Amino acid sequence: AVARLAGALARRNGEDPERVEVAVFLHDWLKPLPPARLRRLLSRYHEPLDADTERVPELWHGPAAAAFARHSLGIRDAGVLDAVRWHSTGRPGFPVIGRILFLADFCAEGREFPEARRGRELALASLSRGLRYVIACKLAWLHAQRLPVHRASLALWGEVAGLHG
């Protein structure tokens, strides 16, 4: 479902569907691994984590998958690797491929929360409107759960909500 939505968003927004497909394949590939294995993999590839990612092991699978893809699979497409690394939190200056993966991961058909359907509708109509909606939903959920908010997510929110510059 993530691949289907990401492909549709790629075609609507002038992104290469094959690049998006690679990012979709990789983004949650290592998610089933326990934190200790992800930590070893990150260490093996000398991939540091920023402080916000470091404190939330549930975010480690993205950076680990990007590192593995680069070092073991030979993937050199910086946009694909960036999308995989930041797909859970987003980041300011996120390229189109990253925005597509971020949205598709949240909004894919079959997600059981009502915000997914609305996010999907908005994203298919306008990538930027979908992105504003999804990042707002993610931030609201984290706040309601009293979970830490990644600075990159806040910066992305500021960027898409027009709070910067």
PDB file of C-alpha atoms in Angstrom:
ATOM      1  CA  ALA A   1       0.000   0.000   0.000  1.00  0.00           C
ATOM      2  CA  VAL A   2       2.898   2.370   0.753  1.00  0.00           C
ATOM      3  CA  ALA A   3       4.448   1.584  -2.633  1.00  0.00           C
ATOM      4  CA  ARG A   4       1.140   2.127  -4.441  1.00  0.00           C
ATOM      5  CA  LEU A   5       0.543   5.525  -2.863  1.00  0.00           C
ATOM      6  CA  ALA A   6       4.186   6.579  -3.226  1.00  0.00           C
ATOM      7  CA  GLY A   7       4.094   5.647  -6.918  1.00  0.00           C
ATOM      8  CA  ALA A   8       0.951   7.707  -7.465  1.00  0.00           C
ATOM      9  CA  LEU A   9       2.480  10.674  -5.623  1.00  0.00           C
ATOM     10  CA  ALA A  10       5.693  10.337  -7.641  1.00  0.00           C
ATOM     11  CA  ARG A  11       3.833  10.429 -10.953  1.00  0.00           C
ATOM     12  CA  ARG A  12       1.747  13.452  -9.851  1.00  0.00           C
ATOM     13  CA  ASN A  13       4.796  15.379  -8.644  1.00  0.00           C
ATOM     14  CA  GLY A  14       7.396  14.728 -11.330  1.00  0.00           C
ATOM     15  CA  GLU A  15       9.529  12.314  -9.289  1.00  0.00           C
ATOM     16  CA  ASP A  16      11.059   9.184 -10.812  1.00  0.00           C
ATOM     17  CA  PRO A  17       8.819   6.289  -9.691  1.00  0.00           C
ATOM     18  CA  GLU A  18      11.776   3.868  -9.754  1.00  0.00           C
ATOM     19  CA  ARG A  19      13.746   5.989  -7.255  1.00  0.00           C
ATOM     20  CA  VAL A  20      10.675   6.169  -5.043  1.00  0.00           C
ATOM     21  CA  GLU A  21      10.209   2.403  -5.310  1.00  0.00           C
ATOM     22  CA  VAL A  22      13.766   1.820  -4.050  1.00  0.00           C
ATOM     23  CA  ALA A  23      13.178   4.172  -1.105  1.00  0.00           C
ATOM     24  CA  VAL A  24       9.878   2.446  -0.274  1.00  0.00           C
ATOM     25  CA  PHE A  25      11.529  -0.974  -0.363  1.00  0.00           C
ATOM     26  CA  LEU A  26      14.300   0.135   1.996  1.00  0.00           C
ATOM     27  CA  HIS A  27      12.523   2.429   4.472  1.00  0.00           C
ATOM     28  CA  ASP A  28      11.219  -0.174   6.954  1.00  0.00           C
ATOM     29  CA  TRP A  29      13.451  -3.029   5.876  1.00  0.00           C
ATOM     30  CA  LEU A  30      15.380  -3.132   9.165  1.00  0.00           C
ATOM     31  CA  LYS A  31      12.487  -2.103  11.423  1.00  0.00           C
ATOM     32  CA  PRO A  32      12.025  -5.632  12.845  1.00  0.00           C
ATOM     33  CA  LEU A  33      15.592  -5.676  14.213  1.00  0.00           C
ATOM     34  CA  PRO A  34      16.053  -5.044  17.927  1.00  0.00           C
ATOM     35  CA  PRO A  35      17.802  -1.823  18.965  1.00  0.00           C
ATOM     36  CA  ALA A  36      21.027  -3.645  19.902  1.00  0.00           C
ATOM     37  CA  ARG A  37      21.397  -4.988  16.341  1.00  0.00           C
ATOM     38  CA  LEU A  38      20.592  -1.603  14.830  1.00  0.00           C
ATOM     39  CA  ARG A  39      23.168   0.004  17.110  1.00  0.00           C
ATOM     40  CA  ARG A  40      25.844  -2.507  15.996  1.00  0.00           C
ATOM     41  CA  LEU A  41      25.016  -1.897  12.354  1.00  0.00           C
ATOM     42  CA  LEU A  42      25.227   1.884  12.792  1.00  0.00           C
ATOM     43  CA  SER A  43      28.543   1.503  14.591  1.00  0.00           C
ATOM     44  CA  ARG A  44      29.953  -0.814  11.914  1.00  0.00           C
ATOM     45  CA  TYR A  45      29.237   1.814   9.257  1.00  0.00           C
ATOM     46  CA  HIS A  46      30.362   4.733  11.469  1.00  0.00           C
ATOM     47  CA  GLU A  47      26.943   6.357  11.137  1.00  0.00           C
ATOM     48  CA  PRO A  48      26.333   8.794  13.986  1.00  0.00           C
ATOM     49  CA  LEU A  49      22.853   9.638  15.175  1.00  0.00           C
ATOM     50  CA  ASP A  50      21.794  13.153  16.097  1.00  0.00           C
ATOM     51  CA  ALA A  51      20.814  13.597  19.749  1.00  0.00           C
ATOM     52  CA  ASP A  52      17.059  13.520  19.091  1.00  0.00           C
ATOM     53  CA  THR A  53      17.263  10.264  17.104  1.00  0.00           C
ATOM     54  CA  GLU A  54      19.675   8.747  19.635  1.00  0.00           C
ATOM     55  CA  ARG A  55      17.137   9.017  22.454  1.00  0.00           C
ATOM     56  CA  VAL A  56      14.330   7.236  20.530  1.00  0.00           C
ATOM     57  CA  PRO A  57      15.376   3.707  19.438  1.00  0.00           C
ATOM     58  CA  GLU A  58      12.167   3.395  17.377  1.00  0.00           C
ATOM     59  CA  LEU A  59      13.742   5.891  14.949  1.00  0.00           C
ATOM     60  CA  TRP A  60      17.015   4.013  14.433  1.00  0.00           C
ATOM     61  CA  HIS A  61      15.743   1.765  11.633  1.00  0.00           C
ATOM     62  CA  GLY A  62      15.724   4.605   9.075  1.00  0.00           C
ATOM     63  CA  PRO A  63      19.339   5.699   9.547  1.00  0.00           C
ATOM     64  CA  ALA A  64      20.418   2.042   9.801  1.00  0.00           C
ATOM     65  CA  ALA A  65      18.648   1.124   6.561  1.00  0.00           C
ATOM     66  CA  ALA A  66      20.181   4.110   4.766  1.00  0.00           C
ATOM     67  CA  ALA A  67      23.661   3.170   6.039  1.00  0.00           C
ATOM     68  CA  PHE A  68      23.236  -0.469   5.049  1.00  0.00           C
ATOM     69  CA  ALA A  69      21.927   0.498   1.609  1.00  0.00           C
ATOM     70  CA  ARG A  70      24.891   2.788   1.014  1.00  0.00           C
ATOM     71  CA  HIS A  71      27.673   0.585   2.372  1.00  0.00           C
ATOM     72  CA  SER A  72      26.438  -2.937   1.611  1.00  0.00           C
ATOM     73  CA  LEU A  73      24.115  -2.512  -1.353  1.00  0.00           C
ATOM     74  CA  GLY A  74      26.098   0.223  -3.087  1.00  0.00           C
ATOM     75  CA  ILE A  75      23.187   2.627  -3.392  1.00  0.00           C
ATOM     76  CA  ARG A  76      24.621   6.083  -4.025  1.00  0.00           C
ATOM     77  CA  ASP A  77      21.476   8.095  -4.780  1.00  0.00           C
ATOM     78  CA  ALA A  78      21.616  10.754  -2.064  1.00  0.00           C
ATOM     79  CA  GLY A  79      17.893  11.524  -2.407  1.00  0.00           C
ATOM     80  CA  VAL A  80      16.902   7.894  -1.866  1.00  0.00           C
ATOM     81  CA  LEU A  81      19.236   7.543   1.120  1.00  0.00           C
ATOM     82  CA  ASP A  82      18.016  10.826   2.626  1.00  0.00           C
ATOM     83  CA  ALA A  83      14.375   9.786   2.214  1.00  0.00           C
ATOM     84  CA  VAL A  84      15.025   6.458   3.927  1.00  0.00           C
ATOM     85  CA  ARG A  85      17.039   8.015   6.765  1.00  0.00           C
ATOM     86  CA  TRP A  86      14.434  10.689   7.616  1.00  0.00           C
ATOM     87  CA  HIS A  87      11.154   8.966   6.657  1.00  0.00           C
ATOM     88  CA  SER A  88       9.871   8.814  10.249  1.00  0.00           C
ATOM     89  CA  THR A  89      10.552  12.403  11.295  1.00  0.00           C
ATOM     90  CA  GLY A  90      10.941  14.379   8.098  1.00  0.00           C
ATOM     91  CA  ARG A  91      13.434  17.207   8.006  1.00  0.00           C
ATOM     92  CA  PRO A  92      13.554  20.789   6.750  1.00  0.00           C
ATOM     93  CA  GLY A  93      14.579  21.088   3.125  1.00  0.00           C
ATOM     94  CA  PHE A  94      13.250  17.598   2.479  1.00  0.00           C
ATOM     95  CA  PRO A  95      13.411  16.893  -1.271  1.00  0.00           C
ATOM     96  CA  VAL A  96      10.310  15.680  -3.115  1.00  0.00           C
ATOM     97  CA  ILE A  97      11.306  12.010  -2.835  1.00  0.00           C
ATOM     98  CA  GLY A  98      11.558  12.367   0.950  1.00  0.00           C
ATOM     99  CA  ARG A  99       8.239  14.140   1.188  1.00  0.00           C
ATOM    100  CA  ILE A 100       6.602  11.410  -0.860  1.00  0.00           C
ATOM    101  CA  LEU A 101       7.950   8.620   1.343  1.00  0.00           C
ATOM    102  CA  PHE A 102       7.071  10.511   4.530  1.00  0.00           C
ATOM    103  CA  LEU A 103       3.481  10.967   3.326  1.00  0.00           C
ATOM    104  CA  ALA A 104       3.008   7.489   1.872  1.00  0.00           C
ATOM    105  CA  ASP A 105       4.316   5.857   5.043  1.00  0.00           C
ATOM    106  CA  PHE A 106       1.730   7.740   7.125  1.00  0.00           C
ATOM    107  CA  CYS A 107      -1.202   7.755   4.703  1.00  0.00           C
ATOM    108  CA  ALA A 108      -1.135   4.385   2.924  1.00  0.00           C
ATOM    109  CA  GLU A 109      -4.403   2.562   2.504  1.00  0.00           C
ATOM    110  CA  GLY A 110      -4.981   0.154   5.340  1.00  0.00           C
ATOM    111  CA  ARG A 111      -3.744   2.503   8.058  1.00  0.00           C
ATOM    112  CA  GLU A 112      -6.387   2.256  10.745  1.00  0.00           C
ATOM    113  CA  PHE A 113      -6.439   5.834  12.001  1.00  0.00           C
ATOM    114  CA  PRO A 114      -8.808   8.362  10.370  1.00  0.00           C
ATOM    115  CA  GLU A 115      -6.069  10.935   9.695  1.00  0.00           C
ATOM    116  CA  ALA A 116      -4.507   8.573   7.140  1.00  0.00           C
ATOM    117  CA  ARG A 117      -7.454   8.803   4.752  1.00  0.00           C
ATOM    118  CA  ARG A 118      -7.618  12.602   4.993  1.00  0.00           C
ATOM    119  CA  GLY A 119      -3.854  12.878   4.596  1.00  0.00           C
ATOM    120  CA  ARG A 120      -4.006  10.666   1.507  1.00  0.00           C
ATOM    121  CA  GLU A 121      -6.753  12.794  -0.050  1.00  0.00           C
ATOM    122  CA  LEU A 122      -4.819  15.998   0.617  1.00  0.00           C
ATOM    123  CA  ALA A 123      -1.494  14.582  -0.595  1.00  0.00           C
ATOM    124  CA  LEU A 124      -3.020  13.366  -3.850  1.00  0.00           C
ATOM    125  CA  ALA A 125      -4.473  16.825  -4.430  1.00  0.00           C
ATOM    126  CA  SER A 126      -1.407  18.794  -3.252  1.00  0.00           C
ATOM    127  CA  LEU A 127       1.862  17.444  -1.886  1.00  0.00           C
ATOM    128  CA  SER A 128       2.410  20.572   0.200  1.00  0.00           C
ATOM    129  CA  ARG A 129      -1.105  20.526   1.716  1.00  0.00           C
ATOM    130  CA  GLY A 130      -0.739  16.832   2.503  1.00  0.00           C
ATOM    131  CA  LEU A 131       2.632  17.446   4.103  1.00  0.00           C
ATOM    132  CA  ARG A 132       1.281  20.259   6.296  1.00  0.00           C
ATOM    133  CA  TYR A 133      -1.574  18.060   7.444  1.00  0.00           C
ATOM    134  CA  VAL A 134       0.543  14.980   8.159  1.00  0.00           C
ATOM    135  CA  ILE A 135       3.287  16.768  10.062  1.00  0.00           C
ATOM    136  CA  ALA A 136       0.620  18.563  12.128  1.00  0.00           C
ATOM    137  CA  CYS A 137      -1.028  15.199  12.910  1.00  0.00           C
ATOM    138  CA  LYS A 138       2.276  13.623  13.897  1.00  0.00           C
ATOM    139  CA  LEU A 139       3.218  16.526  16.155  1.00  0.00           C
ATOM    140  CA  ALA A 140      -0.225  16.550  17.796  1.00  0.00           C
ATOM    141  CA  TRP A 141      -0.057  12.800  18.446  1.00  0.00           C
ATOM    142  CA  LEU A 142       3.439  13.009  19.946  1.00  0.00           C
ATOM    143  CA  HIS A 143       2.302  15.895  22.167  1.00  0.00           C
ATOM    144  CA  ALA A 144      -0.819  14.021  23.296  1.00  0.00           C
ATOM    145  CA  GLN A 145       1.276  10.950  24.126  1.00  0.00           C
ATOM    146  CA  ARG A 146       3.864  13.099  25.920  1.00  0.00           C
ATOM    147  CA  LEU A 147       6.584  11.707  23.663  1.00  0.00           C
ATOM    148  CA  PRO A 148       9.679  13.621  22.584  1.00  0.00           C
ATOM    149  CA  VAL A 149       9.437  15.619  19.383  1.00  0.00           C
ATOM    150  CA  HIS A 150      12.398  15.495  17.033  1.00  0.00           C
ATOM    151  CA  ARG A 151      13.859  18.913  16.229  1.00  0.00           C
ATOM    152  CA  ALA A 152      13.857  17.991  12.534  1.00  0.00           C
ATOM    153  CA  SER A 153      10.080  17.463  12.683  1.00  0.00           C
ATOM    154  CA  LEU A 154       9.597  20.836  14.329  1.00  0.00           C
ATOM    155  CA  ALA A 155      11.808  22.494  11.731  1.00  0.00           C
ATOM    156  CA  LEU A 156       9.873  20.798   8.916  1.00  0.00           C
ATOM    157  CA  TRP A 157       6.628  22.044  10.493  1.00  0.00           C
ATOM    158  CA  GLY A 158       8.026  25.579  10.636  1.00  0.00           C
ATOM    159  CA  GLU A 159       9.049  25.350   7.003  1.00  0.00           C
ATOM    160  CA  VAL A 160       5.762  24.009   5.613  1.00  0.00           C
ATOM    161  CA  ALA A 161       3.586  26.167   7.855  1.00  0.00           C
ATOM    162  CA  GLY A 162       5.450  29.262   6.681  1.00  0.00           C
ATOM    163  CA  LEU A 163       6.860  30.053  10.114  1.00  0.00           C
ATOM    164  CA  HIS A 164      10.404  30.614   8.811  1.00  0.00           C
ATOM    165  CA  GLY A 165      11.600  33.336   6.491  1.00  0.00           C
TER     166      GLY A 165
END
